[in-house]
Amino acid sequence: MSIKVAILDMYDGHANQGMKCIQDILKKFKKNNSVDLTYQIFDVRGKNEIPDTSFDIYISTGGPGSPTESEGSEWENNYFAFIDELESINNDPARTDKKYGFFICHSFQLLCRKYKLGNVVKRRSTSFGIFPIYKTEHWDNEEIFSGTDETFYAVDSRDWQVIEPDEAQFEKTGAKLLAIEKERTHVNLERCMMAIRFSDYFFGTQFHPEADPVGMKAYLLEEENKERVIKAHGENKYYEMLHLLENPVELEFTRKEIIPSFLHNAINSMLIQEV
């Protein structure tokens, strides 16, 4: 069985580690599992590139900027129309070629806006670092996170977030809120939604499960990147991140667990559908 993966690049030409990390995970997954897996990259925001529906799995990346200002733009209209196409296939009982999607950070925020699952708002200050992620009551039924503890750690880098979950919309769409951010007892602020199962086939995270601690540290130590991060997030945040990367065990666990589990589950489901 051959598996085709489309990577939807949402970085709009900006320097990032996400694209390399996702490709590394796919290459390692292919090698470790002896899977005939290929992937293709589509520059959604920069070149208005959208894949067709011939792929089996779609990974839509994080990216910079506001997830609300793109409303009505050509690339976003095309992106949402494409999501509708995938949903149409997944909702058709006659179709066995179901389409699986993983949506990260910026893409996660866009889908939350599309499905009206909460309020997409700008944060008071940037969240940048390695933080604990907390499960909700729906977590126990989620296969992708079956190997994680009650709390696990992930890279979080965002100026925007989705808060105030709309319970009626969650009920209407069948989506499940699986994880939220840490509670900040010193401030009276809504906790951000961190992971959602949008459907049987679509899954998303606000955090970056693809983050590679070794590569991330090397990236941060490069002078050009150091200057960029300090300019964007401040010197204290920069050195705090480097310190956290000195003990990368928990972050490496997240990288090895979440996206690979998603791939395993998608491929297993595809095999069942073929029978």
Phi, psi and omega in degrees: 000129178259140182245127177252126180244133173254128174259117179267103184281114182253016186276351173056037177083359182280147177300138182199165174257343187301315183297315179297317182297317180296316179295321177298319179297317180295318179295318180292321179298316179300315182291313185292332185249005180050049182257139174279086186239130174234157178220157178223143184256138179234123180274092189290310186276321184285320185239006180056041179267131179231131178289164172272188185263018180277350179279158179268321186229140180235127176244116183255123195275177169285181180178167184276166170089182184281134175276005179248331183290342180280356182303126180089352179289159182298315184294322181290320177301318179292322180295313180292325176296323177294317176301320178299322178298316179297318179297322180298320177294314183294332182271356181269110183297342180279344181268126177262351181270064182296153185246129186251134183230138174239127187239122188247132169051259182301318179294322176301315180295321179297317180292323176298322177292317180300316183271358178058044183274349180181185179267123177268112188227159175278137178288156175295324177215157182295138170264119182212112180160195176248119189229157175286143177246134186248135180286155169255183182292343181276354188298321188299337181265006184260114184293325183299326183259015185297336181268000183266158177279178179305322176231137175223174187243146181207160175283131178233124180218102186205144169257344180238160181203166177246121182234178175051067181304134179272102186298325180295319179290322176300317180294317183294318184273343183083007180289154179233127175278118188256335184207149177226167181282173181298152176280132179254093188292339183276350178226148181266076182234144178297141179278135183288145174285130187246338177205136181221135164269109183285326180198185177297342187243341183247135181221146181212153176226141172287323180281177183252093181287348181276349189302130179257113185299322180292311179295325180295319179295315179300320179297315182292332182281344176292133189303317181297318180288323177303312181297320182294316182293317180296320178296322183278323191237350180097155183293321181298316179297321181298310183287333175295318179295317178300320179297316180296330181282354176292334179235081192272012188303311184292322179290322178296325177299315180299317180298319184281342188263310198282300180295317175302322177295320176300316180296315178302312183295320179296313182293319177299319178295322178296321179296320179296319181294333180286335185291000000 
